[in-house]
XYZ file of C-alpha atoms in Angstrom:
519
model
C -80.191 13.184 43.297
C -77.677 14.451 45.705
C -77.663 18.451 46.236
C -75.283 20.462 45.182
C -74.277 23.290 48.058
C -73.290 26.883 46.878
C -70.542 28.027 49.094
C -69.261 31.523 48.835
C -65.633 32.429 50.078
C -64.016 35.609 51.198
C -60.375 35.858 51.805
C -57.949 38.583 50.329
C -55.285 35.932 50.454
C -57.995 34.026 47.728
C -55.409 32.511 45.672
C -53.970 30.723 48.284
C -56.499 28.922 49.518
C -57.177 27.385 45.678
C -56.093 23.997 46.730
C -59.077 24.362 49.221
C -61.389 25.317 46.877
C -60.368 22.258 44.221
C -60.747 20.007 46.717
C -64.318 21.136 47.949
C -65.295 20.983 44.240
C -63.698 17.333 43.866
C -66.346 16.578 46.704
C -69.605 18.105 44.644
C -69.215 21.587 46.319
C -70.070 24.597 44.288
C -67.558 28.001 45.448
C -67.766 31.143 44.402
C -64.393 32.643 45.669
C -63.755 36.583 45.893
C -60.680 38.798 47.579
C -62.652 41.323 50.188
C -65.791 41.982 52.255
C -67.291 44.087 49.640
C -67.074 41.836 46.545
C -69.087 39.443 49.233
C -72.039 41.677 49.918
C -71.976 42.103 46.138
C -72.224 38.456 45.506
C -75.056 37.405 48.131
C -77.190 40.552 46.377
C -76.737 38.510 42.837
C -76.608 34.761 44.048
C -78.250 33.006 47.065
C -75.683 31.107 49.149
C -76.058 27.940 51.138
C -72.789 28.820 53.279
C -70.185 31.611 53.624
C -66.859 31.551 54.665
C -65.253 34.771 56.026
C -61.697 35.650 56.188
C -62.201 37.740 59.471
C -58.952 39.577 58.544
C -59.471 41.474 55.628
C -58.409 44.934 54.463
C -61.044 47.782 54.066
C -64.167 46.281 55.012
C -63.223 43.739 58.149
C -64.201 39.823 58.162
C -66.228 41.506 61.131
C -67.717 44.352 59.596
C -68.873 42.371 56.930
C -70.489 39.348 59.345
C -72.499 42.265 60.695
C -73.579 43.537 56.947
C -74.442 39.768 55.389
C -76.564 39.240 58.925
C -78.462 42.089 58.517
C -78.957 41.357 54.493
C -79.205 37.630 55.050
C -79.794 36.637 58.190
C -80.105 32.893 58.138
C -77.339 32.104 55.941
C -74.922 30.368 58.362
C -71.344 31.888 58.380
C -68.164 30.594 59.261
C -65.388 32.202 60.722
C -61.322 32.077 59.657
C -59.069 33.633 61.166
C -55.457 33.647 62.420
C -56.169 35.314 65.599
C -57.077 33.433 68.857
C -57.954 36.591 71.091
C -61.028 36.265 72.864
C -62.490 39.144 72.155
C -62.800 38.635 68.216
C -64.118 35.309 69.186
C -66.812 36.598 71.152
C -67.884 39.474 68.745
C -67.908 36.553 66.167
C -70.500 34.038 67.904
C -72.732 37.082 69.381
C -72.883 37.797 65.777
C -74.189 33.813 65.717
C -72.250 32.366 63.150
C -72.561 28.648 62.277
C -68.282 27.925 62.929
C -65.555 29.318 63.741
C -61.882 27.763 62.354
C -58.482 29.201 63.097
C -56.010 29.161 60.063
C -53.930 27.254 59.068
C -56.830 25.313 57.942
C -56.601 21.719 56.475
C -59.396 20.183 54.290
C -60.539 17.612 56.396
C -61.067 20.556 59.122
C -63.333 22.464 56.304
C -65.574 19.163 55.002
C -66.488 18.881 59.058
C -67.641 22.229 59.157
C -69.804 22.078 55.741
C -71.337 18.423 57.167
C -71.712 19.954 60.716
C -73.548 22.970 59.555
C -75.080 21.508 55.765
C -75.191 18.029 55.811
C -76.467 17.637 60.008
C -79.838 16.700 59.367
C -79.049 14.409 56.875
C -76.756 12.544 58.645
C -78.461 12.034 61.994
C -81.519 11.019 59.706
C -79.439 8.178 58.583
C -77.303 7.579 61.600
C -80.913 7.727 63.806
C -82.996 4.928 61.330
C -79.845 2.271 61.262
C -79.669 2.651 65.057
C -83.196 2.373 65.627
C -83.403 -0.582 63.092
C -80.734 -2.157 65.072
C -82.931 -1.701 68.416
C -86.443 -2.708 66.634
C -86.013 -6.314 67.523
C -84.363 -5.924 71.070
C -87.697 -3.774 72.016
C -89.980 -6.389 69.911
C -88.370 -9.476 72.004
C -88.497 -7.652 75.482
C -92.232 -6.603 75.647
C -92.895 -9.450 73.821
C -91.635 -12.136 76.541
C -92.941 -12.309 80.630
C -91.658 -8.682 81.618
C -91.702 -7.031 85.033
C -92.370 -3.182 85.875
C -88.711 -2.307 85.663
C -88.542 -3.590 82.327
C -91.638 -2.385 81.237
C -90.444 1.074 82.446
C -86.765 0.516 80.217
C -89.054 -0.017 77.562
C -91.274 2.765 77.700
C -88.221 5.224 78.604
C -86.431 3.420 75.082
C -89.532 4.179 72.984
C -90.180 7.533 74.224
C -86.096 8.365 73.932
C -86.561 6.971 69.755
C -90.003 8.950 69.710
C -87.942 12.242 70.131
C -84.670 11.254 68.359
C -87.047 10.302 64.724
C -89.102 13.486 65.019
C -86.082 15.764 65.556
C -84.692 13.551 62.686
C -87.710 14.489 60.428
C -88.234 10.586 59.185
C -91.379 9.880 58.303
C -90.703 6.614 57.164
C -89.284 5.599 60.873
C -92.241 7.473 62.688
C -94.559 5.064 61.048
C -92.770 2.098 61.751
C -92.226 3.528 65.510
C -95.948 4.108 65.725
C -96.656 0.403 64.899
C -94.153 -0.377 67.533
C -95.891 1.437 70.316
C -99.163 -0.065 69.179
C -97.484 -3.420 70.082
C -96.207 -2.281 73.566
C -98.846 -0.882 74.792
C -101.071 -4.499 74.075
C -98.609 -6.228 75.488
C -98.450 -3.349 78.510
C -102.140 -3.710 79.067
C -102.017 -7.560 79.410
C -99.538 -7.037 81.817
C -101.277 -4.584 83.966
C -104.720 -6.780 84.076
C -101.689 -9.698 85.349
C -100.191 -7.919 88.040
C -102.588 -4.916 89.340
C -104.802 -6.615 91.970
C -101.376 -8.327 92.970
C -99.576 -4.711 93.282
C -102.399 -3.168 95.440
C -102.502 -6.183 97.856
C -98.723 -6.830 98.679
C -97.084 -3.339 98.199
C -94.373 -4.391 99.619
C -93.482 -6.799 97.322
C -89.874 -5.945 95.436
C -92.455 -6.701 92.071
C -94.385 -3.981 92.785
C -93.715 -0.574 91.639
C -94.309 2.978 93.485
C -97.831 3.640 92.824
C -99.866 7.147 93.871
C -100.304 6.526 96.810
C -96.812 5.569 98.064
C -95.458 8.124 96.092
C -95.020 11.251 98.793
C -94.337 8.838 101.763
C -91.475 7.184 100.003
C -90.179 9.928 97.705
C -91.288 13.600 99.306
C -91.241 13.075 103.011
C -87.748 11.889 103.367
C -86.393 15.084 102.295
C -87.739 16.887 105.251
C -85.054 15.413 107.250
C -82.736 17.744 105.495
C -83.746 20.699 107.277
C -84.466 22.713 104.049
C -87.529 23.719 102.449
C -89.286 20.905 100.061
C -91.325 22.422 97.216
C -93.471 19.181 95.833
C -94.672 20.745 92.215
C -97.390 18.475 90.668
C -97.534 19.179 87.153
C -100.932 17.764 86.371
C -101.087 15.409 83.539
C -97.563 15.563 82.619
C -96.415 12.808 80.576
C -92.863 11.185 80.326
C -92.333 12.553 76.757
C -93.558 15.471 77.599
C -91.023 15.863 80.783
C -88.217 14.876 78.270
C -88.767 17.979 76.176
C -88.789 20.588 78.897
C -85.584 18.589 80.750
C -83.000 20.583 78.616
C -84.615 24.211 79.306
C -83.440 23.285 83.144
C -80.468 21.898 82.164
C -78.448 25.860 83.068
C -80.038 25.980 86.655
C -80.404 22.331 87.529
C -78.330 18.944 87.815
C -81.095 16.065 88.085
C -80.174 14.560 91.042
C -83.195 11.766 90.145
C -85.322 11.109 87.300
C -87.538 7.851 87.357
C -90.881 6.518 86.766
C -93.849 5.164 89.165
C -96.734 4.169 88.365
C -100.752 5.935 88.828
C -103.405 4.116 90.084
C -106.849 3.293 88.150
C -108.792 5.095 87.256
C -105.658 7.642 85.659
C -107.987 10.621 86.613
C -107.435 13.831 88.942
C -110.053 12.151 91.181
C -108.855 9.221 91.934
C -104.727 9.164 90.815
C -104.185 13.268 92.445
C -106.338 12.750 95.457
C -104.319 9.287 96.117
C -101.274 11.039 95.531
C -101.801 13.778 98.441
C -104.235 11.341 100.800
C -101.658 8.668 100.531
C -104.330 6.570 100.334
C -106.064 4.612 97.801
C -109.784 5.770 96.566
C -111.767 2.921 99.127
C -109.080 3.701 101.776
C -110.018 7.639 100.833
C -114.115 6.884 100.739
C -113.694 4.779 104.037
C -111.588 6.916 105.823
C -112.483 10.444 105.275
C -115.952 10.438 103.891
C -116.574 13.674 104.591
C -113.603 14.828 101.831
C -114.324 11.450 99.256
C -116.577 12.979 96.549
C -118.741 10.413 94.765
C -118.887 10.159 90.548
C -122.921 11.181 91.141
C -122.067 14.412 93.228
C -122.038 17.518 91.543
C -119.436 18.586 94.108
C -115.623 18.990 92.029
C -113.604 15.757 93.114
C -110.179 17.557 93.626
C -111.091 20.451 95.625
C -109.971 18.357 98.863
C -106.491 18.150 98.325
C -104.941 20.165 100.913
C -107.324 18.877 103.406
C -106.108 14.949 102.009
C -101.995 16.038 102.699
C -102.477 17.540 105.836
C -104.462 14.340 106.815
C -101.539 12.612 105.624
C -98.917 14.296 107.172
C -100.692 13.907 110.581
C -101.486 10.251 109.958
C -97.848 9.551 109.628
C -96.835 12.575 112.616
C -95.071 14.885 110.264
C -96.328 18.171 112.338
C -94.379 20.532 110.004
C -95.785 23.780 108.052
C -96.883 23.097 105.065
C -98.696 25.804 102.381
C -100.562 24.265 99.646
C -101.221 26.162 96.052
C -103.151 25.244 93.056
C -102.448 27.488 90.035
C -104.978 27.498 87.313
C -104.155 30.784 85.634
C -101.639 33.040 84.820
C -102.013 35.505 87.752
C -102.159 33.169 90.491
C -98.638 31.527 89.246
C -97.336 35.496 89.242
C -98.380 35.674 92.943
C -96.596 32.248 94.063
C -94.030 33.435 92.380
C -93.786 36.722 93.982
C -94.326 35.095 97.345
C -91.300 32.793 97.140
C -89.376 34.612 100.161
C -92.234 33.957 102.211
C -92.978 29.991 101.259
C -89.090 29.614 101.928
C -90.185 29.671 105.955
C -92.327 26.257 105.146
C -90.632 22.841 105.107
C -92.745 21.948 102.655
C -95.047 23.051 99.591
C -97.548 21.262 97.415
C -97.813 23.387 94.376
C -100.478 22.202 91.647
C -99.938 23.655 88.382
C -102.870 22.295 86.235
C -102.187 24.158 82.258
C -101.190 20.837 81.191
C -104.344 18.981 81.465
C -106.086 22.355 80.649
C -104.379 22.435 77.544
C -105.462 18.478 76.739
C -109.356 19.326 77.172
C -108.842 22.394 74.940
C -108.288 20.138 72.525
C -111.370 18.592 72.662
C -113.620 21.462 72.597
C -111.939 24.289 70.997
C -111.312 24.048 67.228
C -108.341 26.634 66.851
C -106.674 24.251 69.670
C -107.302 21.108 67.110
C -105.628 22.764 64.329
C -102.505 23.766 66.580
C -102.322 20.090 68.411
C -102.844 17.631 65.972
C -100.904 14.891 67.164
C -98.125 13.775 69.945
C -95.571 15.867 68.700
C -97.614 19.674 68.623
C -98.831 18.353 71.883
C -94.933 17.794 73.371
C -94.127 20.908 71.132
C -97.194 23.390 72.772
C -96.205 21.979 76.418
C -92.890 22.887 75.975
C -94.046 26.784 74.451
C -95.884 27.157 77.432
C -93.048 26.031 79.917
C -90.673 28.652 78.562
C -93.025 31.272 79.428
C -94.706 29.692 82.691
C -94.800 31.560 86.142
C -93.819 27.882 86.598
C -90.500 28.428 84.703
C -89.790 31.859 86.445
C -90.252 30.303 90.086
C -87.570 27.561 89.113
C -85.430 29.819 87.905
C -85.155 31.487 91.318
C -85.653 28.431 93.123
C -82.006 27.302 91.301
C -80.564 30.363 93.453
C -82.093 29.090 96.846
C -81.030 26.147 99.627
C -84.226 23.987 98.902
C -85.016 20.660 97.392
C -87.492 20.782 94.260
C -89.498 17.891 92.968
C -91.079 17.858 89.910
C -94.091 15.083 89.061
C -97.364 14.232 87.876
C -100.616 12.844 88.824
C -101.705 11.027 85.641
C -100.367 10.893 81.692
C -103.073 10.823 78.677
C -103.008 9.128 75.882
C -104.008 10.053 71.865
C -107.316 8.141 71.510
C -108.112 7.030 68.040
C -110.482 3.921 68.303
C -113.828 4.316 69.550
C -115.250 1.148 71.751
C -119.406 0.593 71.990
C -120.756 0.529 75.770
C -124.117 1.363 77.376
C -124.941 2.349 80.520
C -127.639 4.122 82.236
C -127.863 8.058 83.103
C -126.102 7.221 86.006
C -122.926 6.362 84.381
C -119.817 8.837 84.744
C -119.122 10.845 81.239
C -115.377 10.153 81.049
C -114.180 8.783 77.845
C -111.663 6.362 79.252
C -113.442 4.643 82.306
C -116.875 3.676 83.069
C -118.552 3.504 86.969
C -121.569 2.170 87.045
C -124.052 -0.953 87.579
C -125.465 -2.824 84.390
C -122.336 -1.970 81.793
C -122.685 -3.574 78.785
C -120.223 -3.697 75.709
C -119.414 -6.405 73.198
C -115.668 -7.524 72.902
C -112.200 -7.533 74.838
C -110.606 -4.146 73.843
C -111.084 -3.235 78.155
C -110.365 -3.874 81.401
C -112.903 -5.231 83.986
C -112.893 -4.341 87.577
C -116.305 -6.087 88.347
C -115.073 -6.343 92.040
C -113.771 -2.918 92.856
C -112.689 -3.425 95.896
C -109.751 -5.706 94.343
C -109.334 -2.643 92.873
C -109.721 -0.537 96.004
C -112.235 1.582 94.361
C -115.472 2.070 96.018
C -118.726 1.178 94.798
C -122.182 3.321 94.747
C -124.068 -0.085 95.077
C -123.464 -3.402 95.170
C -123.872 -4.006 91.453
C -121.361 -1.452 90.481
C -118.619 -2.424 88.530
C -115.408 -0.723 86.865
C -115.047 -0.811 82.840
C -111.348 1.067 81.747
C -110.486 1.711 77.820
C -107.306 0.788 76.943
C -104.573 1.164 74.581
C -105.677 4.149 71.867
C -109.719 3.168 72.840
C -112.531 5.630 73.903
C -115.595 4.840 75.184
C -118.830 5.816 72.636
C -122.513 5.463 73.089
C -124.877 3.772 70.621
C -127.021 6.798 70.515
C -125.938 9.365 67.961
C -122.908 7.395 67.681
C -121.020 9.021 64.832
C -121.319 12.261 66.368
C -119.476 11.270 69.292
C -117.098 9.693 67.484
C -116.608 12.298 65.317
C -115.879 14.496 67.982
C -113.518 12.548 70.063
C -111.635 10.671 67.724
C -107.800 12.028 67.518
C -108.016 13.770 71.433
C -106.382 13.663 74.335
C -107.533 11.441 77.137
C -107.250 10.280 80.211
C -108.518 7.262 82.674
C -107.514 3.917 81.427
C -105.097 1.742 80.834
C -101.671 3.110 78.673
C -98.333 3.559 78.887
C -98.812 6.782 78.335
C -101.650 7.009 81.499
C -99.579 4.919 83.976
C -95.957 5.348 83.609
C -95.020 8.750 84.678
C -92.289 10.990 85.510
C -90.829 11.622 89.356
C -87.891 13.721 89.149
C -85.728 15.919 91.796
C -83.728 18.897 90.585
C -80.333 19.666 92.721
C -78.883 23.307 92.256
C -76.067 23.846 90.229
């Protein structure tokens, strides 16, 4: 059953406008009309309104004066504006005021039904306009992962599903997020045959035009370059930032920032802090990293924390490739430690470049795991994207942008690693050696009945080091997570519908590089 909208209309010049109101009721519009400001406040005391519109030049009690009354009354009914005045001024009291419209007489009726639809009928309509378009690009995505795809494809694809991901939960269609759900089950199958195709190809011949910027290209071929520009770089790793989750935060830079680049590469296996963050700033891959610098590579049996080496990994980078510049390097794991980066912007304006870490992200992923109040509030993709985005707006993060989009310096904004929603678990056994995450196994004498992974059981095809030479790499992928036999439904219990990272996803691999240019 359609709905029938109440509209209430003020205008002392009522009579007039009766054409109008015919009209509007022709179209299954309800109006209440009255001839001042007063007999308005009456009404919305008596009758609840689904729009008003206000003649802003009224005797006695002004179209004005009475905007300011029905706000205070009943704030979220939205208001339009009439008026035959143009001055700026009336304009501007009219939209601080935050009405819905604002329409300058003479009015015509077509000029009044886009208002109501703009304001009334919105959601409705890009509900419907958002499922036939999306209906119309179902089969286009379908065909395309479906056939022999490469990277730049697969990151079209991914960019496509993620863009519909956002456009049918701002629509509020259930219906479509099902069907899109399905859909994204389906890519990322297809995404995780691809990867087991081409990954020991990409790591041998990175050169090649078919493969795409992994880790630990990415600050050689994207960051470094920019140094040449005589202006200070600041390199801001957001850790475990997905593309989505980029895409929701883009528009609260949109007032200080042009994007001067936004694309995707690609993290290396495992899609962990250890092994994707510490390639990122070695600019090296984890055997390269174990070979190279032993003294920095931590091992999955040390107790030691794996990413505690990451200044010491870019300042062996920079001097591998004779980049003897100043650098400062800052991790930020709390509030107060953001504050004092912040505060100390003046002073990291005399470096050419800085590595900032800002780590709430991934924080806020674990949380979700372990702390119950932190289930309830991030149930799914979409509190996740919602929470990241709550927590941008009020970042130190967020405040040091802001005055970065006042200074002469080049900002980059990235990630180490995505995660991914895990919903299936996957039997394995190991021995106590084995490392506890949920979405890769290390270890000698894995075992695990069916296909739902991906084997490294040569590493070093992998470039990943081995403890011994029996040790072989086991990765999760698509929405799997790796459970024990023992106490099985326990585990299962508890890690079913988290957030993970480590294996093989869309989600994991494809992330976002992007470089902000002042406005």
């Amino acid at each position: 059953m359609e709905t029938i909208y109440h509209i209430l209309w003020a205008d002392d010049e009522i009579d007039l406008l009766k054409p109008h109101i015919l009209f509007l009721g022709k179209k299954g519009y309800k109006v209440t009309p009255v001839n001042s400001g007063t007999d308005a406040l009456d009404q919305i005391e008596e009758t609840s309104f689904d729009l008003i519109f206000l003649d802003e030049n009224m005797p006695g009690m002004t179209g004005l004066e009475t905007l300011t009354q029905i706000k205070q009354r009943q704030p979220n009914v939205p208001i339009v504006m009439i008026t035959k005045s143009e001055e700026e001024h009336i304009m501007e009291e009219a939209i601080g005021a935050n009405i819905a419209d604002y329409l300058i007489k003479p009015i015509n009726p077509n000029q009044i039904i886009l208002s109501i639809k703009k304001i009334l009928d919105n959601q409705r309509i890009r509900s419907e306009k958002t499922q036939q378009n999306y209906q119309q690009d179902f089969r286009n995505l379908m065909m395309a992962f479906g056939e022999r795809t490469d990277y730049q494809e697969w990151t079209e694809i991914y960019k496509k599903l993620v863009f519909w991901e956002l456009e049918i939960e701002s629509s509020q269609s259930q219906g479509m997020q099902e069907v899109l759900e399905m859909q994204k089950n389906e890519a990322n199958t297809n995404f995780v045959k691809f990867i087991e195709e081409n990954y020991e190809e990409w790591l041998a011949n990175p050169q090649d035009e078919d493969t795409p910027l992994l880790s630990h290209h990415l600050v050689r071929s994207k960051v470094l370059p920019f140094l040449q520009n005589n202006e200070p770089v600041f390199f801001i790793v957001i850790d475990n930032l997905r593309y989505d989750q980029w895409k929701v935060i883009e528009p609260m830079l949109a007032p200080y920032f042009h994007i001067e680049e936004e694309s995707i590469y690609y993290s290396i296996l495992p899609t962990t802090t250890a092994y994707a963050r510490n390639a990122l700033f070695s600019g090296l891959t984890p055997l390269e990293m174990s070979r190279k610098h032993p003294d920095l590579w931590v091992e999955e049996g040390d107790e030691e924390g794996k990413n505690l080496q990451e200044a010491a990994f870019l300042e062996k980078q920079l001097q591998r490739l004779r980049h003897n510049i100043r650098f400062e390097y800052h991790k930020i794991i709390h509030q107060q430690k953001g504050k004092q980066v912040t505060e100390s912007l003046n002073q990291l304006m005399g470096n050419q470049l800085n590595a900032l870490v800002y780590n709430f992200v991934d924080m806020l992923s674990h949380a979700r795991t372990d702390v119950a109040m932190i289930r309830e509030l991030m149930p799914d993709d979409a509190a996740f994207r919602s929470l990241t985005k709550s927590w941008f707006a009020h970042s130190p993060l967020f405040d040091l942008l802001k005055k970065l989009s006042d200074k002469k310096a080049k900002v980059i904004l990235t990630t180490d690693h995505g995660t991914v929603f895990v919903k299936r678990p996957f039997k394995i056994i190991g021995d106590r050696n084995v490392n506890t995450n949920l979405r890769y196994k290390q270890g000698k004498n894995l075992n695990y009945d069916g296909d739902k992974v991906l084997v490294a059981r040569k590493p070093e095809a992998f470039h990943l080091p081995k403890v011994n030479l029996s040790t072989s790499y086991v990765f999760a992928v698509e929405d799997y997570f790796f459970a024990y036999p023992n106490n099985y439904n326990h585990y299962v219990n508890y890690y079913r519908d988290t957030f993970q990272h480590g294996g093989v996803s869309m989600e994991e691999i494809m992330i976002p590089f992007v470089v902000l240019a002042q406005k």
